[in-house]
Every structure is written in C-alpha cells, then in structure tokens.
PDB file of C-alpha atoms in Angstrom:
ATOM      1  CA  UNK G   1      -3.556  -2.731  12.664  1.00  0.00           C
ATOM      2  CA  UNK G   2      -6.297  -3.105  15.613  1.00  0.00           C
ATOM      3  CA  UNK G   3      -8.280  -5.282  13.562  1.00  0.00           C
ATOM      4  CA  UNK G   4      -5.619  -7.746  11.926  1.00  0.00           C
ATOM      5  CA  UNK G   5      -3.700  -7.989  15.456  1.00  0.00           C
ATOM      6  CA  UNK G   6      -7.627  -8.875  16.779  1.00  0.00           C
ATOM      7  CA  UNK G   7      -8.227 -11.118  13.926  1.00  0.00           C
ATOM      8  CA  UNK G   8      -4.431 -13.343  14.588  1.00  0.00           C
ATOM      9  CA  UNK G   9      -5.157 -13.111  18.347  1.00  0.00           C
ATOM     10  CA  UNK G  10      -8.680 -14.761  17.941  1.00  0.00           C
ATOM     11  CA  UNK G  11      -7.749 -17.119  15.661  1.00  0.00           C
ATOM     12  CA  UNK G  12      -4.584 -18.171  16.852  1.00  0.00           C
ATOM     13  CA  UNK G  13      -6.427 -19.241  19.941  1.00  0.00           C
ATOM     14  CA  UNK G  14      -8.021 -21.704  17.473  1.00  0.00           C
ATOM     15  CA  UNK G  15      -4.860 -23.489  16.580  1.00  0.00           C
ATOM     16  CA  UNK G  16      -4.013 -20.906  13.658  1.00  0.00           C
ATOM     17  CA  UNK G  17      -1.355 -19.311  15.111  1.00  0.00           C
ATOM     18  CA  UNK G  18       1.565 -17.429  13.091  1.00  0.00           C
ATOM     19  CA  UNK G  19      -0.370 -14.590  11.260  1.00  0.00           C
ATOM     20  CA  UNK G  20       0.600 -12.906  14.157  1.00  0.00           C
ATOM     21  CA  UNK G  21       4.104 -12.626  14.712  1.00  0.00           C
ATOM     22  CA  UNK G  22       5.002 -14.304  17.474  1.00  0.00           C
ATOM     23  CA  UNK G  23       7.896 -12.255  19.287  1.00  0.00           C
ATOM     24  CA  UNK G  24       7.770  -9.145  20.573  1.00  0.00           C
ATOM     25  CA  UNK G  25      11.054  -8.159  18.351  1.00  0.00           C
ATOM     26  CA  UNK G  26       8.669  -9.347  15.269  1.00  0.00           C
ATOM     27  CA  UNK G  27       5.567  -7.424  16.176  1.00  0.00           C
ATOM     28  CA  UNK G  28       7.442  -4.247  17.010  1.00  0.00           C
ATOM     29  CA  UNK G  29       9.040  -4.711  13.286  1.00  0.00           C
ATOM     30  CA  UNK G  30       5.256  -5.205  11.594  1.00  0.00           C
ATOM     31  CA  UNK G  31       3.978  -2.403  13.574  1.00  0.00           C
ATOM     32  CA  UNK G  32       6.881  -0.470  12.894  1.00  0.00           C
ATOM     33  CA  UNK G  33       6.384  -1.529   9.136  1.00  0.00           C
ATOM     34  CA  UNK G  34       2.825   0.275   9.090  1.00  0.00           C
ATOM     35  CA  UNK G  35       4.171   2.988  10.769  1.00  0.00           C
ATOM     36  CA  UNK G  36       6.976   3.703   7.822  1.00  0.00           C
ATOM     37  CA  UNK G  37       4.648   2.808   4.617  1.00  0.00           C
ATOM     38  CA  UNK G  38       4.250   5.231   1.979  1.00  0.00           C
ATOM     39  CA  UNK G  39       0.672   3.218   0.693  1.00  0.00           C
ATOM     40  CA  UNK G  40      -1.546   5.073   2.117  1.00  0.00           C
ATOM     41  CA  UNK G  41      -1.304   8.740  -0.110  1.00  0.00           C
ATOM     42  CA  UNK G  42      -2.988   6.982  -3.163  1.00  0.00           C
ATOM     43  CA  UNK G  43      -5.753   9.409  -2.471  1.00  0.00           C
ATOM     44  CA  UNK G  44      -3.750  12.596  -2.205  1.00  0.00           C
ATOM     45  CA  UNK G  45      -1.716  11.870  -5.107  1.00  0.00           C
ATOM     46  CA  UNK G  46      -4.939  10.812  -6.883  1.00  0.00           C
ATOM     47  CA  UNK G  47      -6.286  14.745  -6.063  1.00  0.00           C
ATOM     48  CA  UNK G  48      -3.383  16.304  -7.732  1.00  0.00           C
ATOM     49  CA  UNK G  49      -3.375  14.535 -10.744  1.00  0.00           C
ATOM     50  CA  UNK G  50      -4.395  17.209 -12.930  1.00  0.00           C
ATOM     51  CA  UNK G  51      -1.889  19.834 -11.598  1.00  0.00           C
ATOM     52  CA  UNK G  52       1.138  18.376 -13.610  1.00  0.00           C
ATOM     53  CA  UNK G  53       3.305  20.274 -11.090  1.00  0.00           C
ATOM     54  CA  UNK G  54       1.630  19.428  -7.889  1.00  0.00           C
ATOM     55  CA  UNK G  55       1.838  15.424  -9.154  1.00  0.00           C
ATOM     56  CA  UNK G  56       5.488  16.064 -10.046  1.00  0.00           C
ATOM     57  CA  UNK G  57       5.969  17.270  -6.521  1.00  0.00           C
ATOM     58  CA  UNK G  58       4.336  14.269  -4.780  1.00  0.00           C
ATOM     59  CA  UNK G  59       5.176  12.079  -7.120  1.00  0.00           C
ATOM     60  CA  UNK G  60       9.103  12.862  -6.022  1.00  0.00           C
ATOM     61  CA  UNK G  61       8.552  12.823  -2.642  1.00  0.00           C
ATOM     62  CA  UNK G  62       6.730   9.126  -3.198  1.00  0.00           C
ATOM     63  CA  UNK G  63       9.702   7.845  -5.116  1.00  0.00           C
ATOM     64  CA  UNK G  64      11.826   9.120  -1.825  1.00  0.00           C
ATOM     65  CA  UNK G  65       9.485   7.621   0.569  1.00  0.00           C
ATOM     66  CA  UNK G  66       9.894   4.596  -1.366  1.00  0.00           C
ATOM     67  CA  UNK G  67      13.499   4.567  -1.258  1.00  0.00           C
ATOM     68  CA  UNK G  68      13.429   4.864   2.758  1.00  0.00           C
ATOM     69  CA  UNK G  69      10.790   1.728   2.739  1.00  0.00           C
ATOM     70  CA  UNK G  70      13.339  -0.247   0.752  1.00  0.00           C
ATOM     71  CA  UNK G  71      16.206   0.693   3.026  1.00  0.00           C
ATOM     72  CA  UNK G  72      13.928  -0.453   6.000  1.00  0.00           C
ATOM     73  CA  UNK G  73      13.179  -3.381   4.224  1.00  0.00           C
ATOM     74  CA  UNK G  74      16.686  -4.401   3.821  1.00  0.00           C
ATOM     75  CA  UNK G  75      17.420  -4.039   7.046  1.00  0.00           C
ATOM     76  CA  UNK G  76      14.777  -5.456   9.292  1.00  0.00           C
ATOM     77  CA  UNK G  77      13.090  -7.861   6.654  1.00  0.00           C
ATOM     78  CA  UNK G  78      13.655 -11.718   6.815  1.00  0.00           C
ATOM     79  CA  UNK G  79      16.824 -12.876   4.700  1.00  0.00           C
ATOM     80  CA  UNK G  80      14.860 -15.890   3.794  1.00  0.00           C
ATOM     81  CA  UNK G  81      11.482 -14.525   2.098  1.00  0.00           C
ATOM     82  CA  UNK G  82      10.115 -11.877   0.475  1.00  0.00           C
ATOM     83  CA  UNK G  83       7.892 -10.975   3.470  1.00  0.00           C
ATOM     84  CA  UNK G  84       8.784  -8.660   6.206  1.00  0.00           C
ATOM     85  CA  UNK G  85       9.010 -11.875   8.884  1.00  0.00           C
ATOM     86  CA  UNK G  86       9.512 -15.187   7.502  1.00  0.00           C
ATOM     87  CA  UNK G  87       5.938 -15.671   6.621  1.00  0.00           C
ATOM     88  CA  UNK G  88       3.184 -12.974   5.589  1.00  0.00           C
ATOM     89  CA  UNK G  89       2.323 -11.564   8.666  1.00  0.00           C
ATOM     90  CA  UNK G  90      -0.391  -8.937  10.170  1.00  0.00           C
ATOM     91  CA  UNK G  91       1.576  -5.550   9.091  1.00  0.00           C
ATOM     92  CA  UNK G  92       1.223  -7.204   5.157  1.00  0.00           C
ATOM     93  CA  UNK G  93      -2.651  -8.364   5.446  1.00  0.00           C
ATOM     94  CA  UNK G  94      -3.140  -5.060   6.915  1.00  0.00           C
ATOM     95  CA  UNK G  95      -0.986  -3.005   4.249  1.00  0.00           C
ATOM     96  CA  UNK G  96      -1.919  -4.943   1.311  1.00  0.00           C
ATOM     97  CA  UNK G  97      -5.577  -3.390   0.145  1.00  0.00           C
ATOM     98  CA  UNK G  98      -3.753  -0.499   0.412  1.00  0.00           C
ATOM     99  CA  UNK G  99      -1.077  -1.939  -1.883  1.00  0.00           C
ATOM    100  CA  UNK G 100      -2.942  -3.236  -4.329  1.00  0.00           C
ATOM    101  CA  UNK G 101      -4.936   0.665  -4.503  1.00  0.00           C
ATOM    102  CA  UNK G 102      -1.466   1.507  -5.339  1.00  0.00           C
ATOM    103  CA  UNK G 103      -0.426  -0.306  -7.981  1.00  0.00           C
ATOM    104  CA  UNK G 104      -3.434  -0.474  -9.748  1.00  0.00           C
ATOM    105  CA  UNK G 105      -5.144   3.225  -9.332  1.00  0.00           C
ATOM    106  CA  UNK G 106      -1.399   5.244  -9.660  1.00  0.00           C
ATOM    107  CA  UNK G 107      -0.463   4.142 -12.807  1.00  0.00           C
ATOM    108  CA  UNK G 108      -4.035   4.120 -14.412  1.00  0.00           C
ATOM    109  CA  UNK G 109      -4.795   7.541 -13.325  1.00  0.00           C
ATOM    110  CA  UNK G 110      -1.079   8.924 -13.522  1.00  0.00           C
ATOM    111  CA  UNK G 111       0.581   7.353 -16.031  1.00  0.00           C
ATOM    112  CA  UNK G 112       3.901   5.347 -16.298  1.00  0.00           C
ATOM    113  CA  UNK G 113       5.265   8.030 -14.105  1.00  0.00           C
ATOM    114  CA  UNK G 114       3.686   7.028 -11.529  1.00  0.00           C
ATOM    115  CA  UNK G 115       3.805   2.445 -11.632  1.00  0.00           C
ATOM    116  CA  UNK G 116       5.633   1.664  -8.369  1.00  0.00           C
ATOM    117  CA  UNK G 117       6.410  -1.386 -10.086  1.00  0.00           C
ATOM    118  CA  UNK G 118       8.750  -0.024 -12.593  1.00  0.00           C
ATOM    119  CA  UNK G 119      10.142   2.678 -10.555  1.00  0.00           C
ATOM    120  CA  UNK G 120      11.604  -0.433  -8.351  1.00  0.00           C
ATOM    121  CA  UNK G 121      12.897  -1.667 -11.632  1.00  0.00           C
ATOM    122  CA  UNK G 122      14.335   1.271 -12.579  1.00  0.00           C
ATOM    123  CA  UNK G 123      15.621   2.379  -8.912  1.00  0.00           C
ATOM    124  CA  UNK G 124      17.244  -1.072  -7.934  1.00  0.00           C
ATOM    125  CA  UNK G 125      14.532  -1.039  -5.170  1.00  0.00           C
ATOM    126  CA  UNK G 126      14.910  -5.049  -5.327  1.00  0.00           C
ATOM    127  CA  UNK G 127      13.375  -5.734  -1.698  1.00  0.00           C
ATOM    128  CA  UNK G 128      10.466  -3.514  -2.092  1.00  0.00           C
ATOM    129  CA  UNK G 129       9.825  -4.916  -5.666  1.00  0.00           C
ATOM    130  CA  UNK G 130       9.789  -8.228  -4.192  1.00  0.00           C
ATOM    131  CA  UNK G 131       8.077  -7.762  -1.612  1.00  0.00           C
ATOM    132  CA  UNK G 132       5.599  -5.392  -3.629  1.00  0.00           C
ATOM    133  CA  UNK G 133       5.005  -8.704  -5.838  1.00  0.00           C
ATOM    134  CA  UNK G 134       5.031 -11.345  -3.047  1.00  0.00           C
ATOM    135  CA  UNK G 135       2.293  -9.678  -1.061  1.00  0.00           C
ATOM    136  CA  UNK G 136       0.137  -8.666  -4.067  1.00  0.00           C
ATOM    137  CA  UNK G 137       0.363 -12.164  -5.445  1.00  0.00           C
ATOM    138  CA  UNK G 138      -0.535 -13.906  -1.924  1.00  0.00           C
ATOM    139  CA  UNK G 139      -3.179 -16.282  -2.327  1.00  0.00           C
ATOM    140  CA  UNK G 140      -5.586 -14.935   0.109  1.00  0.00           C
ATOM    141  CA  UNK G 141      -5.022 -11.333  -0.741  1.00  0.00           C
ATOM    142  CA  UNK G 142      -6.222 -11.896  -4.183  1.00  0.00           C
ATOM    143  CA  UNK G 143      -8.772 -14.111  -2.765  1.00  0.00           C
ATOM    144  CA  UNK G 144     -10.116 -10.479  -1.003  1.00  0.00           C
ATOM    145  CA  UNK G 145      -8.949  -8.017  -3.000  1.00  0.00           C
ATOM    146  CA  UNK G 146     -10.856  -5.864  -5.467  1.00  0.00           C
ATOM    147  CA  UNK G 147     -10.042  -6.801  -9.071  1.00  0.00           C
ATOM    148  CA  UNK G 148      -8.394  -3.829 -10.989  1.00  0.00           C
ATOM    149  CA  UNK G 149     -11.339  -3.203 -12.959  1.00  0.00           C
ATOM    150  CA  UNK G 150     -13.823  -3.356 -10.335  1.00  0.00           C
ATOM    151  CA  UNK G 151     -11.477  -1.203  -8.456  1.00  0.00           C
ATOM    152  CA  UNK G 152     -11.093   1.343 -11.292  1.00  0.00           C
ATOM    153  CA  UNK G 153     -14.864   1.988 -11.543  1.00  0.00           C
ATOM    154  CA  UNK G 154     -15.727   2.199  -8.014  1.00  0.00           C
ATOM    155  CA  UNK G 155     -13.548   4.888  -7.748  1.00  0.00           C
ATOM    156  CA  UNK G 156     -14.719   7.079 -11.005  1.00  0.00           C
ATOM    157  CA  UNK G 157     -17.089   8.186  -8.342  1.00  0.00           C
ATOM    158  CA  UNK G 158     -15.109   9.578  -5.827  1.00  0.00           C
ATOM    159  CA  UNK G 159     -12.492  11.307  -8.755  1.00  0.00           C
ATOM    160  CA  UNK G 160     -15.904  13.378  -9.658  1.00  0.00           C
ATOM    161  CA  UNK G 161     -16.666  14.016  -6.618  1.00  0.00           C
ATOM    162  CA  UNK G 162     -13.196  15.717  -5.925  1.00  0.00           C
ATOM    163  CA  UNK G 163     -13.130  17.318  -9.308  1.00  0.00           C
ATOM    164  CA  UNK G 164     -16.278  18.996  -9.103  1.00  0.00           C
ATOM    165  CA  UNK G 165     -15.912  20.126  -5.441  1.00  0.00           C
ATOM    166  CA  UNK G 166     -19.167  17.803  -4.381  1.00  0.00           C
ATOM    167  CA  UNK G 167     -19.831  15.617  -1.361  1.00  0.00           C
ATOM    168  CA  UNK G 168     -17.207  16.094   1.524  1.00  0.00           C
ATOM    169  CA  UNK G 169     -15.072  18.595  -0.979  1.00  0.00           C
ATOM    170  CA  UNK G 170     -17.864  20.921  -1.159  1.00  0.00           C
ATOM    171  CA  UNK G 171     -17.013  24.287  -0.203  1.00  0.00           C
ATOM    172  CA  UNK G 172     -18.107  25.468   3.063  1.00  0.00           C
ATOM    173  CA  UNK G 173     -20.572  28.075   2.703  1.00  0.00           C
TER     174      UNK G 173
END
C-alpha cells in the first residue's frame, strides 16, 4: 500500500490526481479494503494442494473469507461502479496482481473447487464477482499483469521447490 499511496501522491502532484482517493473517509475505506482481503493465501493454499483434506479445510475457510469481503463490499463500496470508490483506486492497483494470482493459479492447480469466479456465481457473491471482473479486466492492470500462461510456468518452479522440501523449505539441519 506504501508504494501505490507513493506512486498517486507523486503523480497527482503532476496533474494526475484521483488514483488516490481523495478523502480521508475514502482512503480509510481502500486501506481498510487491503486490510480485509482474502488474496493474498494463494501461496498457502497452493502448499496444501496435495493434502485433499488440508485444501478442503482452507479451501472452506477461503469461501468464508470471501463471503465477509462481499459483505464489506456491499456496504462500503460505491453504489455507482464496480470499484470500491467510484473509480479504481490505490487499494485495487495494489490488490489486483494479487487477484489475478488468484484466479488464474487456484483453479489451475486446484481444480473447479477452487475458481473464485464460480464460487461467486454459485454463492450470490454479486459485488465481489463484479468487482473480481471489473478490476481484472482494467485496462492498465492487464497492461501489467502476467499473462496466465506466463504466470503458470513461472511458478512450476516454486511448486517444486515446496514439494521437494528445497530452497527456503529445506529442512533445517
């Protein structure tokens, strides 16, 4: 969030203001919005993925987490937009790598049981779905964002590294 807030400071000094939001009631809701996100466990879920019980586990506890991120969005999110504020603001650029690591990497390494996408679908999760789509499909975080197969490869790496205990998993010794 350090970096994004940095980033809309700078540049809304140069006449490119609104990334940032621009009241303290909407920049206490984006960092609040951070704060509350489920997005960032791809990684943990990613280590239990062949422990079928384990994944059930966090797997349920996502789908929960998800349900409290909808209910937040409902409540706090703009009427108007898909976004959290009226426009895409800091709390999405920052959240949306992390976004699109989740929808892409779940559901290829997982399974159906574990697309965010259709669990909003199948939940009635309609604010987080469309805010799930409206942030993924922003121009400028596709623009950035790793494609889905890039994104799948670069991370076949890491997956071995975990499996086999290697790298930082190693066991101490």
């Amino acid at each position: 969030m350090v970096i994004t807030e940095y980033i809309a400071d700078h540049f809304g000094e140069q006449g490119n203001a609104g990334f940032l939001p621009p009241t303290a009631e909407g920049r206490a809701k984006a960092r609040l919005m951070v704060e509350l996100s489920p997005f960032g466990s791809t990684f943990g879920i990613l280590a239990k993925r062949n422990e079928p019980e384990a994944l059930k586990t966090e797997l349920s506890e996502l789908r929960a987490q998800l349900h409290s991120f909808n209910d937040f969005l409902n409540v706090h999110a703009s009427a108007a937009s898909p976004f959290l504020l009226d426009e895409f603001c800091t709390a999405e650029a920052m959240l949306a790598p992390f976004l699109q690591r989740f929808c892409t990497l779940l559901p290829h390494y997982c399974g159906d049981e574990a697309d965010v996408r259709l669990w909003c679908k199948e939940d009635g999760l309609e604010k987080l779905g469309a805010w799930i789509e409206a942030v993924t499909a922003r121009p400028s975080v596709v623009e950035t964002g790793v494609g889905s197969e890039a994104m799948i490869e670069s991370i076949q790496k890491f997956l071995r590294m975990m499996d086999e205990k290697t790298g930082p998993w190693a066991p101490k010794t």
